[in-house]
Amino acid sequence: MSNNNFLLNYACFPSKTKGRYFKEPEDENRSCFQRDRDRIIHSNAFRKLEYKTQVFINYEHDYYRTRLTHSLEVAQIARSIARRLGLNEDITECIALAHDLGHPPFGHAGEDALKKSVQDLNLDNEKYEFDHNVQAIRILTYLEQKHADFDGMNLSWEVIEGVAKHNGPLLGQNAESSTNNQLLLEYNKKYDLKLEEFSSIEAQVASIADDIAYSVHDLDDALRANLVTIEDLLNVPLIGKRFKDVRSGYSELPQSKLIHESLSGTIGTMISDVVSQTERNIEDHKIKSVEDVRSLNKMLVTFSPEVANATKEMKRFNMEKIYRSYKLSRTMNKAKRIIQELFQCF
């Protein structure tokens, strides 16, 4: 079963998949990517995201986001963009749902602690360091132990490739920093992930949806944690203007509704900008096929220069006011000690 009739030529067609590492009969009721999505959602690894930190420790407040809720929000944003661009929503959702599966507890602090622990073992750290993206591939291809005929989830090649490279190539001249991670290089030999090429357009959509989600939603959680105030946000590009517009239109709006309307509107603006700019990119580069997307020497799915700069300013604000705040730094330092002590035990 496939939904090929509604896809544009440069989308990932289920009928053109490179298939699974272990051969399986097709499902007459679901396309290969719909089946992949269902396997991810029903996996143990996906459920474990419920108690993994996004930014704030979730037991401190019912409303703080976790890796699970973040992944669901990324998937929703990604599907919205994919639908408007005529792309395959199912594989886009797969990559969005799976992109954070490899994160340890306590977010990036947990990852930093694991990297430090490997360094302390005097191994070749660059080859064997912990990397959440590589860990996600391990989960998808081996660690998820549920199926009788194979280890891992046995997902379609396009999904594994998309998770591995959703932020761009990992080898060659187009890589931000060429990987020497031994595990990833071994997976590349086994699955031929073409790490020197860019990923599918759907994987790129999942990546930019992640940027949109955490840039805005981390501010929402910071407001709930009283780390920042609405007044602090008024001079932040994009989001500050939205707060001012909502205030001028609704003079007596309760704060909770003001925050929701402002953040939701900011996300909508960012989504529309991505769609418009990506359509221009597709036209400018005469993209006609999946191969054109992969062989292009740059990301095809982007913000406009104006919104890209505004997003950088939002991230800079988040770094200074949230991630490096005393409250969060103290909590994350405790988290690092917990991870390092557990590493020594096992």
mmCIF file of C-alpha atoms in Angstrom:
data_model
loop_
_atom_site.group_PDB
_atom_site.id
_atom_site.type_symbol
_atom_site.label_atom_id
_atom_site.label_comp_id
_atom_site.label_asym_id
_atom_site.label_seq_id
_atom_site.Cartn_x
_atom_site.Cartn_y
_atom_site.Cartn_z
ATOM 1 C CA MET A 1 0.000 0.000 0.000
ATOM 2 C CA SER A 2 1.356 3.492 -0.818
ATOM 3 C CA ASN A 3 0.263 7.085 -1.143
ATOM 4 C CA ASN A 4 2.339 7.853 -4.235
ATOM 5 C CA ASN A 5 -0.423 9.806 -5.990
ATOM 6 C CA PHE A 6 0.012 12.913 -3.827
ATOM 7 C CA LEU A 7 3.815 13.122 -3.736
ATOM 8 C CA LEU A 8 6.044 15.362 -5.817
ATOM 9 C CA ASN A 9 8.911 13.855 -7.800
ATOM 10 C CA TYR A 10 11.644 14.676 -5.270
ATOM 11 C CA ALA A 11 9.788 13.035 -2.367
ATOM 12 C CA CYS A 12 10.565 9.563 -1.002
ATOM 13 C CA PHE A 13 8.171 7.132 -2.650
ATOM 14 C CA PRO A 14 7.365 3.948 -0.686
ATOM 15 C CA SER A 15 7.347 2.031 -3.964
ATOM 16 C CA LYS A 16 10.975 3.068 -4.599
ATOM 17 C CA THR A 17 12.383 2.146 -1.192
ATOM 18 C CA LYS A 18 15.725 0.355 -1.041
ATOM 19 C CA GLY A 19 14.044 -2.027 1.354
ATOM 20 C CA ARG A 20 14.988 -3.575 4.678
ATOM 21 C CA TYR A 21 18.221 -5.301 5.673
ATOM 22 C CA PHE A 22 16.258 -8.438 6.555
ATOM 23 C CA LYS A 23 13.686 -9.241 3.891
ATOM 24 C CA GLU A 24 10.054 -9.242 4.995
ATOM 25 C CA PRO A 25 6.762 -9.645 3.143
ATOM 26 C CA GLU A 26 4.957 -6.384 2.432
ATOM 27 C CA ASP A 27 1.971 -5.339 4.518
ATOM 28 C CA GLU A 28 -1.106 -4.996 2.316
ATOM 29 C CA ASN A 29 -2.636 -2.362 4.605
ATOM 30 C CA ARG A 30 0.371 -0.122 5.289
ATOM 31 C CA SER A 31 3.195 1.333 3.247
ATOM 32 C CA CYS A 32 6.735 0.494 4.334
ATOM 33 C CA PHE A 33 7.123 3.899 6.000
ATOM 34 C CA GLN A 34 3.787 3.647 7.822
ATOM 35 C CA ARG A 35 4.949 0.300 9.143
ATOM 36 C CA ASP A 36 8.256 1.845 10.239
ATOM 37 C CA ARG A 37 6.445 4.617 12.103
ATOM 38 C CA ASP A 38 4.330 2.077 13.959
ATOM 39 C CA ARG A 39 7.412 0.073 14.964
ATOM 40 C CA ILE A 40 9.077 3.195 16.346
ATOM 41 C CA ILE A 41 6.001 4.238 18.344
ATOM 42 C CA HIS A 42 5.571 0.733 19.809
ATOM 43 C CA SER A 43 9.256 0.327 20.668
ATOM 44 C CA ASN A 44 10.671 0.178 24.184
ATOM 45 C CA ALA A 45 13.160 2.900 23.281
ATOM 46 C CA PHE A 46 10.404 5.335 22.332
ATOM 47 C CA ARG A 47 8.532 4.796 25.598
ATOM 48 C CA LYS A 48 11.739 5.409 27.551
ATOM 49 C CA LEU A 49 11.828 8.962 26.222
ATOM 50 C CA GLU A 50 9.004 9.796 28.655
ATOM 51 C CA TYR A 51 11.417 10.120 31.580
ATOM 52 C CA LYS A 52 14.357 11.639 29.715
ATOM 53 C CA THR A 53 15.006 15.333 30.180
ATOM 54 C CA GLN A 54 14.543 17.832 27.387
ATOM 55 C CA VAL A 55 15.814 20.861 29.345
ATOM 56 C CA PHE A 56 14.077 20.876 32.731
ATOM 57 C CA ILE A 57 13.716 17.866 35.044
ATOM 58 C CA ASN A 58 10.171 16.716 34.364
ATOM 59 C CA TYR A 59 9.237 15.621 37.899
ATOM 60 C CA GLU A 60 9.619 19.233 39.050
ATOM 61 C CA HIS A 61 6.605 20.330 36.991
ATOM 62 C CA ASP A 62 3.870 18.428 35.162
ATOM 63 C CA TYR A 63 4.092 20.773 32.190
ATOM 64 C CA TYR A 64 7.816 20.595 31.406
ATOM 65 C CA ARG A 65 8.638 18.880 28.168
ATOM 66 C CA THR A 66 10.429 15.544 28.045
ATOM 67 C CA ARG A 67 12.220 13.908 25.139
ATOM 68 C CA LEU A 68 8.967 12.097 24.401
ATOM 69 C CA THR A 69 6.730 15.163 24.202
ATOM 70 C CA HIS A 70 9.450 17.021 22.300
ATOM 71 C CA SER A 71 9.649 14.210 19.725
ATOM 72 C CA LEU A 72 5.875 14.261 19.272
ATOM 73 C CA GLU A 73 5.934 18.031 18.759
ATOM 74 C CA VAL A 74 8.782 17.762 16.247
ATOM 75 C CA ALA A 75 6.805 15.115 14.355
ATOM 76 C CA GLN A 76 3.728 17.359 14.205
ATOM 77 C CA ILE A 77 5.712 20.339 12.905
ATOM 78 C CA ALA A 78 7.570 18.139 10.430
ATOM 79 C CA ARG A 79 4.355 16.667 9.050
ATOM 80 C CA SER A 80 2.897 20.147 8.600
ATOM 81 C CA ILE A 81 5.908 21.239 6.551
ATOM 82 C CA ALA A 82 6.012 17.992 4.563
ATOM 83 C CA ARG A 83 2.329 18.240 3.667
ATOM 84 C CA ARG A 84 2.702 21.769 2.311
ATOM 85 C CA LEU A 85 5.769 20.806 0.273
ATOM 86 C CA GLY A 86 4.185 17.694 -1.250
ATOM 87 C CA LEU A 87 6.545 15.320 0.563
ATOM 88 C CA ASN A 88 6.079 11.945 2.187
ATOM 89 C CA GLU A 89 4.611 12.665 5.614
ATOM 90 C CA ASP A 90 5.107 9.124 6.893
ATOM 91 C CA ILE A 91 8.882 8.928 6.507
ATOM 92 C CA THR A 92 9.156 12.520 7.730
ATOM 93 C CA GLU A 93 7.309 11.492 10.876
ATOM 94 C CA CYS A 94 9.487 8.379 11.277
ATOM 95 C CA ILE A 95 12.690 10.402 11.294
ATOM 96 C CA ALA A 96 11.222 13.051 13.597
ATOM 97 C CA LEU A 97 10.028 10.445 16.100
ATOM 98 C CA ALA A 98 13.338 8.548 16.051
ATOM 99 C CA HIS A 99 15.816 11.423 15.949
ATOM 100 C CA ASP A 100 16.251 11.600 19.751
ATOM 101 C CA LEU A 101 16.031 7.888 20.605
ATOM 102 C CA GLY A 102 19.741 7.760 21.430
ATOM 103 C CA HIS A 103 19.764 10.517 24.031
ATOM 104 C CA PRO A 104 20.778 9.435 27.540
ATOM 105 C CA PRO A 105 19.046 10.741 30.683
ATOM 106 C CA PHE A 106 19.551 14.421 31.558
ATOM 107 C CA GLY A 107 19.802 15.682 27.995
ATOM 108 C CA HIS A 108 23.088 17.000 26.657
ATOM 109 C CA ALA A 109 24.602 16.994 30.155
ATOM 110 C CA GLY A 110 24.201 13.215 30.197
ATOM 111 C CA GLU A 111 25.893 12.922 26.828
ATOM 112 C CA ASP A 112 28.788 15.129 27.954
ATOM 113 C CA ALA A 113 29.219 12.956 31.048
ATOM 114 C CA LEU A 114 29.333 9.764 28.993
ATOM 115 C CA LYS A 115 31.891 11.264 26.611
ATOM 116 C CA LYS A 116 34.054 12.271 29.582
ATOM 117 C CA SER A 117 33.754 8.776 31.070
ATOM 118 C CA VAL A 118 34.983 7.201 27.828
ATOM 119 C CA GLN A 119 37.894 9.655 27.754
ATOM 120 C CA ASP A 120 38.864 8.591 31.265
ATOM 121 C CA LEU A 121 39.188 4.977 30.062
ATOM 122 C CA ASN A 122 42.068 6.132 27.831
ATOM 123 C CA LEU A 123 40.422 4.761 24.706
ATOM 124 C CA ASP A 124 40.711 6.511 21.363
ATOM 125 C CA ASN A 125 37.897 8.875 22.276
ATOM 126 C CA GLU A 126 37.146 10.067 18.764
ATOM 127 C CA LYS A 127 36.579 6.506 17.582
ATOM 128 C CA TYR A 128 34.586 5.265 20.554
ATOM 129 C CA GLU A 129 33.031 8.350 22.136
ATOM 130 C CA PHE A 130 29.355 8.296 22.989
ATOM 131 C CA ASP A 131 27.256 10.060 20.370
ATOM 132 C CA HIS A 132 23.479 10.194 20.727
ATOM 133 C CA ASN A 133 22.970 10.004 16.968
ATOM 134 C CA VAL A 134 25.086 6.850 16.689
ATOM 135 C CA GLN A 135 23.261 5.436 19.697
ATOM 136 C CA ALA A 136 19.952 6.013 17.888
ATOM 137 C CA ILE A 137 21.247 3.932 14.968
ATOM 138 C CA ARG A 138 22.324 1.192 17.399
ATOM 139 C CA ILE A 139 18.820 1.154 18.873
ATOM 140 C CA LEU A 140 17.149 0.996 15.471
ATOM 141 C CA THR A 141 19.418 -1.731 14.106
ATOM 142 C CA TYR A 142 20.340 -3.848 17.127
ATOM 143 C CA LEU A 143 19.436 -2.862 20.693
ATOM 144 C CA GLU A 144 15.644 -3.018 20.326
ATOM 145 C CA GLN A 145 15.101 -6.723 21.015
ATOM 146 C CA LYS A 146 11.496 -7.677 20.267
ATOM 147 C CA HIS A 147 11.240 -9.427 16.925
ATOM 148 C CA ALA A 148 11.742 -13.157 16.439
ATOM 149 C CA ASP A 149 13.586 -13.002 13.115
ATOM 150 C CA PHE A 150 16.030 -10.137 13.672
ATOM 151 C CA ASP A 151 17.558 -7.721 16.148
ATOM 152 C CA GLY A 152 16.572 -4.066 16.021
ATOM 153 C CA MET A 153 13.491 -2.754 14.238
ATOM 154 C CA ASN A 154 14.537 -3.647 10.681
ATOM 155 C CA LEU A 155 13.356 -0.299 9.343
ATOM 156 C CA SER A 156 13.511 0.807 5.732
ATOM 157 C CA TRP A 157 16.919 2.017 4.524
ATOM 158 C CA GLU A 158 15.594 5.535 3.980
ATOM 159 C CA VAL A 159 14.576 5.888 7.629
ATOM 160 C CA ILE A 160 17.929 4.718 9.022
ATOM 161 C CA GLU A 161 19.784 6.928 6.552
ATOM 162 C CA GLY A 162 17.565 9.880 7.449
ATOM 163 C CA VAL A 163 18.148 9.513 11.183
ATOM 164 C CA ALA A 164 21.906 9.219 10.657
ATOM 165 C CA LYS A 165 22.200 12.274 8.393
ATOM 166 C CA HIS A 166 19.238 14.514 9.212
ATOM 167 C CA ASN A 167 21.647 17.305 10.173
ATOM 168 C CA GLY A 168 23.797 16.860 7.073
ATOM 169 C CA PRO A 169 26.640 14.679 5.715
ATOM 170 C CA LEU A 170 29.004 13.054 8.205
ATOM 171 C CA LEU A 171 31.920 12.443 5.845
ATOM 172 C CA GLY A 172 33.575 14.404 3.043
ATOM 173 C CA GLN A 173 33.833 18.070 2.166
ATOM 174 C CA ASN A 174 30.211 18.893 3.072
ATOM 175 C CA ALA A 175 30.436 17.511 6.616
ATOM 176 C CA GLU A 176 30.609 20.101 9.391
ATOM 177 C CA SER A 177 33.162 17.834 11.071
ATOM 178 C CA SER A 178 34.051 14.518 9.475
ATOM 179 C CA THR A 179 33.212 11.621 11.796
ATOM 180 C CA ASN A 180 35.751 9.063 12.954
ATOM 181 C CA ASN A 181 33.264 7.221 15.144
ATOM 182 C CA GLN A 182 34.073 3.554 14.632
ATOM 183 C CA LEU A 183 30.543 2.328 15.262
ATOM 184 C CA LEU A 184 29.057 4.692 12.698
ATOM 185 C CA LEU A 185 31.673 3.744 10.113
ATOM 186 C CA GLU A 186 30.845 0.072 10.692
ATOM 187 C CA TYR A 187 27.138 0.788 10.210
ATOM 188 C CA ASN A 188 28.002 2.675 7.045
ATOM 189 C CA LYS A 189 29.753 -0.404 5.653
ATOM 190 C CA LYS A 190 26.816 -2.633 6.534
ATOM 191 C CA TYR A 191 23.969 -0.364 5.395
ATOM 192 C CA ASP A 192 25.753 1.855 2.828
ATOM 193 C CA LEU A 193 24.358 5.025 4.383
ATOM 194 C CA LYS A 194 26.314 7.241 1.963
ATOM 195 C CA LEU A 195 27.537 9.460 4.774
ATOM 196 C CA GLU A 196 29.196 11.879 2.363
ATOM 197 C CA GLU A 197 25.858 12.846 0.773
ATOM 198 C CA PHE A 198 23.009 14.978 2.059
ATOM 199 C CA SER A 199 19.904 13.174 3.273
ATOM 200 C CA SER A 200 16.459 13.067 1.720
ATOM 201 C CA ILE A 201 14.360 16.224 1.757
ATOM 202 C CA GLU A 202 12.080 14.576 4.340
ATOM 203 C CA ALA A 203 15.017 14.089 6.729
ATOM 204 C CA GLN A 204 15.966 17.734 6.258
ATOM 205 C CA VAL A 205 12.391 18.715 7.127
ATOM 206 C CA ALA A 206 12.619 16.672 10.343
ATOM 207 C CA SER A 207 15.863 18.460 11.205
ATOM 208 C CA ILE A 208 14.510 21.979 10.770
ATOM 209 C CA ALA A 209 11.303 20.994 12.599
ATOM 210 C CA ASP A 210 13.533 20.044 15.528
ATOM 211 C CA ASP A 211 15.119 23.513 15.404
ATOM 212 C CA ILE A 212 11.704 25.177 15.419
ATOM 213 C CA ALA A 213 10.376 23.025 18.244
ATOM 214 C CA TYR A 214 13.190 23.404 20.735
ATOM 215 C CA SER A 215 13.915 27.064 19.973
ATOM 216 C CA VAL A 216 10.346 28.046 20.865
ATOM 217 C CA HIS A 217 9.285 25.378 23.340
ATOM 218 C CA ASP A 218 12.361 25.786 25.542
ATOM 219 C CA LEU A 219 11.243 29.392 26.006
ATOM 220 C CA ASP A 220 7.793 28.159 27.011
ATOM 221 C CA ASP A 221 9.291 25.885 29.671
ATOM 222 C CA ALA A 222 11.619 28.671 30.839
ATOM 223 C CA LEU A 223 8.624 30.962 31.333
ATOM 224 C CA ARG A 224 6.949 28.269 33.440
ATOM 225 C CA ALA A 225 10.173 27.878 35.454
ATOM 226 C CA ASN A 226 10.367 31.656 36.025
ATOM 227 C CA LEU A 227 13.824 31.739 34.459
ATOM 228 C CA VAL A 228 12.699 34.399 32.002
ATOM 229 C CA THR A 229 9.780 36.809 31.794
ATOM 230 C CA ILE A 230 7.657 38.029 28.927
ATOM 231 C CA GLU A 231 9.404 41.385 29.211
ATOM 232 C CA ASP A 232 12.746 39.615 28.641
ATOM 233 C CA LEU A 233 11.425 38.289 25.338
ATOM 234 C CA LEU A 234 10.167 41.540 23.857
ATOM 235 C CA ASN A 235 13.536 42.401 22.313
ATOM 236 C CA VAL A 236 14.191 38.905 20.962
ATOM 237 C CA PRO A 237 13.692 38.906 17.173
ATOM 238 C CA LEU A 238 10.590 37.202 15.786
ATOM 239 C CA ILE A 239 9.117 36.087 19.081
ATOM 240 C CA GLY A 240 9.243 39.571 20.640
ATOM 241 C CA LYS A 241 7.284 41.046 17.758
ATOM 242 C CA ARG A 242 4.666 38.328 18.093
ATOM 243 C CA PHE A 243 4.176 39.079 21.794
ATOM 244 C CA LYS A 244 3.747 42.776 21.001
ATOM 245 C CA ASP A 245 1.236 42.040 18.221
ATOM 246 C CA VAL A 246 -0.875 39.775 20.444
ATOM 247 C CA ARG A 247 -0.810 42.306 23.275
ATOM 248 C CA SER A 248 -1.957 45.099 20.990
ATOM 249 C CA GLY A 249 -4.804 42.964 19.647
ATOM 250 C CA TYR A 250 -5.926 41.598 23.037
ATOM 251 C CA SER A 251 -5.250 44.201 25.716
ATOM 252 C CA GLU A 252 -6.626 42.193 28.659
ATOM 253 C CA LEU A 253 -5.619 38.675 27.654
ATOM 254 C CA PRO A 254 -4.566 36.441 30.590
ATOM 255 C CA GLN A 255 -0.859 35.668 30.632
ATOM 256 C CA SER A 256 -1.288 31.957 29.883
ATOM 257 C CA LYS A 257 -3.252 32.761 26.723
ATOM 258 C CA LEU A 258 -0.831 35.524 25.759
ATOM 259 C CA ILE A 259 2.064 33.077 25.963
ATOM 260 C CA HIS A 260 0.241 30.404 23.985
ATOM 261 C CA GLU A 261 -0.895 32.750 21.216
ATOM 262 C CA SER A 262 2.562 34.293 20.923
ATOM 263 C CA LEU A 263 4.533 31.044 20.858
ATOM 264 C CA SER A 264 2.052 29.289 18.581
ATOM 265 C CA GLY A 265 2.106 32.231 16.189
ATOM 266 C CA THR A 266 5.902 32.225 16.164
ATOM 267 C CA ILE A 267 5.954 28.553 15.224
ATOM 268 C CA GLY A 268 3.433 29.229 12.452
ATOM 269 C CA THR A 269 5.588 32.046 11.094
ATOM 270 C CA MET A 270 8.682 29.835 11.108
ATOM 271 C CA ILE A 271 6.855 26.986 9.363
ATOM 272 C CA SER A 272 5.521 29.285 6.638
ATOM 273 C CA ASP A 273 8.977 30.763 6.150
ATOM 274 C CA VAL A 274 10.564 27.316 5.755
ATOM 275 C CA VAL A 275 7.949 26.304 3.197
ATOM 276 C CA SER A 276 8.318 29.504 1.148
ATOM 277 C CA GLN A 277 12.125 29.510 1.209
ATOM 278 C CA THR A 278 12.372 25.791 0.425
ATOM 279 C CA GLU A 279 10.033 26.196 -2.538
ATOM 280 C CA ARG A 280 12.349 28.943 -3.807
ATOM 281 C CA ASN A 281 15.374 26.719 -3.243
ATOM 282 C CA ILE A 282 13.750 23.873 -5.171
ATOM 283 C CA GLU A 283 12.990 26.178 -8.079
ATOM 284 C CA ASP A 284 16.402 27.879 -8.058
ATOM 285 C CA HIS A 285 18.290 24.572 -8.062
ATOM 286 C CA LYS A 286 15.872 22.893 -10.496
ATOM 287 C CA ILE A 287 15.273 19.954 -8.160
ATOM 288 C CA LYS A 288 13.411 17.181 -9.968
ATOM 289 C CA SER A 289 14.284 13.984 -8.087
ATOM 290 C CA VAL A 290 15.516 12.467 -4.825
ATOM 291 C CA GLU A 291 18.949 12.165 -6.435
ATOM 292 C CA ASP A 292 18.995 15.917 -7.074
ATOM 293 C CA VAL A 293 18.315 16.523 -3.377
ATOM 294 C CA ARG A 294 21.090 14.190 -2.207
ATOM 295 C CA SER A 295 23.700 15.433 -4.669
ATOM 296 C CA LEU A 296 23.128 19.129 -3.956
ATOM 297 C CA ASN A 297 26.110 20.476 -2.031
ATOM 298 C CA LYS A 298 23.951 22.247 0.541
ATOM 299 C CA MET A 299 20.820 21.806 2.620
ATOM 300 C CA LEU A 300 17.705 22.309 0.520
ATOM 301 C CA VAL A 301 15.298 22.872 3.415
ATOM 302 C CA THR A 302 16.167 26.216 5.014
ATOM 303 C CA PHE A 303 14.837 29.368 6.590
ATOM 304 C CA SER A 304 15.000 32.640 4.691
ATOM 305 C CA PRO A 305 18.100 34.695 5.646
ATOM 306 C CA GLU A 306 15.958 37.007 7.789
ATOM 307 C CA VAL A 307 14.294 34.240 9.797
ATOM 308 C CA ALA A 308 17.556 32.272 9.974
ATOM 309 C CA ASN A 309 19.186 35.254 11.682
ATOM 310 C CA ALA A 310 16.201 35.672 14.001
ATOM 311 C CA THR A 311 16.392 31.977 14.919
ATOM 312 C CA LYS A 312 20.091 32.341 15.739
ATOM 313 C CA GLU A 313 19.231 35.220 18.053
ATOM 314 C CA MET A 314 16.554 33.118 19.762
ATOM 315 C CA LYS A 315 19.082 30.313 20.281
ATOM 316 C CA ARG A 316 21.639 32.781 21.612
ATOM 317 C CA PHE A 317 19.059 34.118 24.069
ATOM 318 C CA ASN A 318 18.195 30.565 25.141
ATOM 319 C CA MET A 319 21.855 29.736 25.692
ATOM 320 C CA GLU A 320 22.533 32.788 27.836
ATOM 321 C CA LYS A 321 19.300 32.955 29.812
ATOM 322 C CA ILE A 322 18.292 29.287 30.057
ATOM 323 C CA TYR A 323 20.958 26.663 29.370
ATOM 324 C CA ARG A 324 23.720 28.602 31.188
ATOM 325 C CA SER A 325 21.515 29.835 34.015
ATOM 326 C CA TYR A 326 22.642 29.092 37.559
ATOM 327 C CA LYS A 327 19.550 26.996 38.293
ATOM 328 C CA LEU A 328 19.975 24.765 35.264
ATOM 329 C CA SER A 329 23.773 24.566 35.498
ATOM 330 C CA ARG A 330 23.563 23.374 39.103
ATOM 331 C CA THR A 331 21.029 20.681 38.195
ATOM 332 C CA MET A 332 23.026 19.508 35.183
ATOM 333 C CA ASN A 333 26.252 19.286 37.200
ATOM 334 C CA LYS A 334 24.466 16.948 39.601
ATOM 335 C CA ALA A 335 23.206 14.960 36.625
ATOM 336 C CA LYS A 336 26.720 14.584 35.229
ATOM 337 C CA ARG A 337 27.952 13.150 38.518
ATOM 338 C CA ILE A 338 25.096 10.631 38.554
ATOM 339 C CA ILE A 339 25.868 9.462 35.008
ATOM 340 C CA GLN A 340 29.618 9.207 35.656
ATOM 341 C CA GLU A 341 29.104 7.232 38.869
ATOM 342 C CA LEU A 342 26.716 4.847 37.111
ATOM 343 C CA PHE A 343 29.269 4.423 34.315
ATOM 344 C CA GLN A 344 31.897 3.385 36.864
ATOM 345 C CA CYS A 345 29.510 0.816 38.354
ATOM 346 C CA PHE A 346 28.780 -0.855 35.035
#
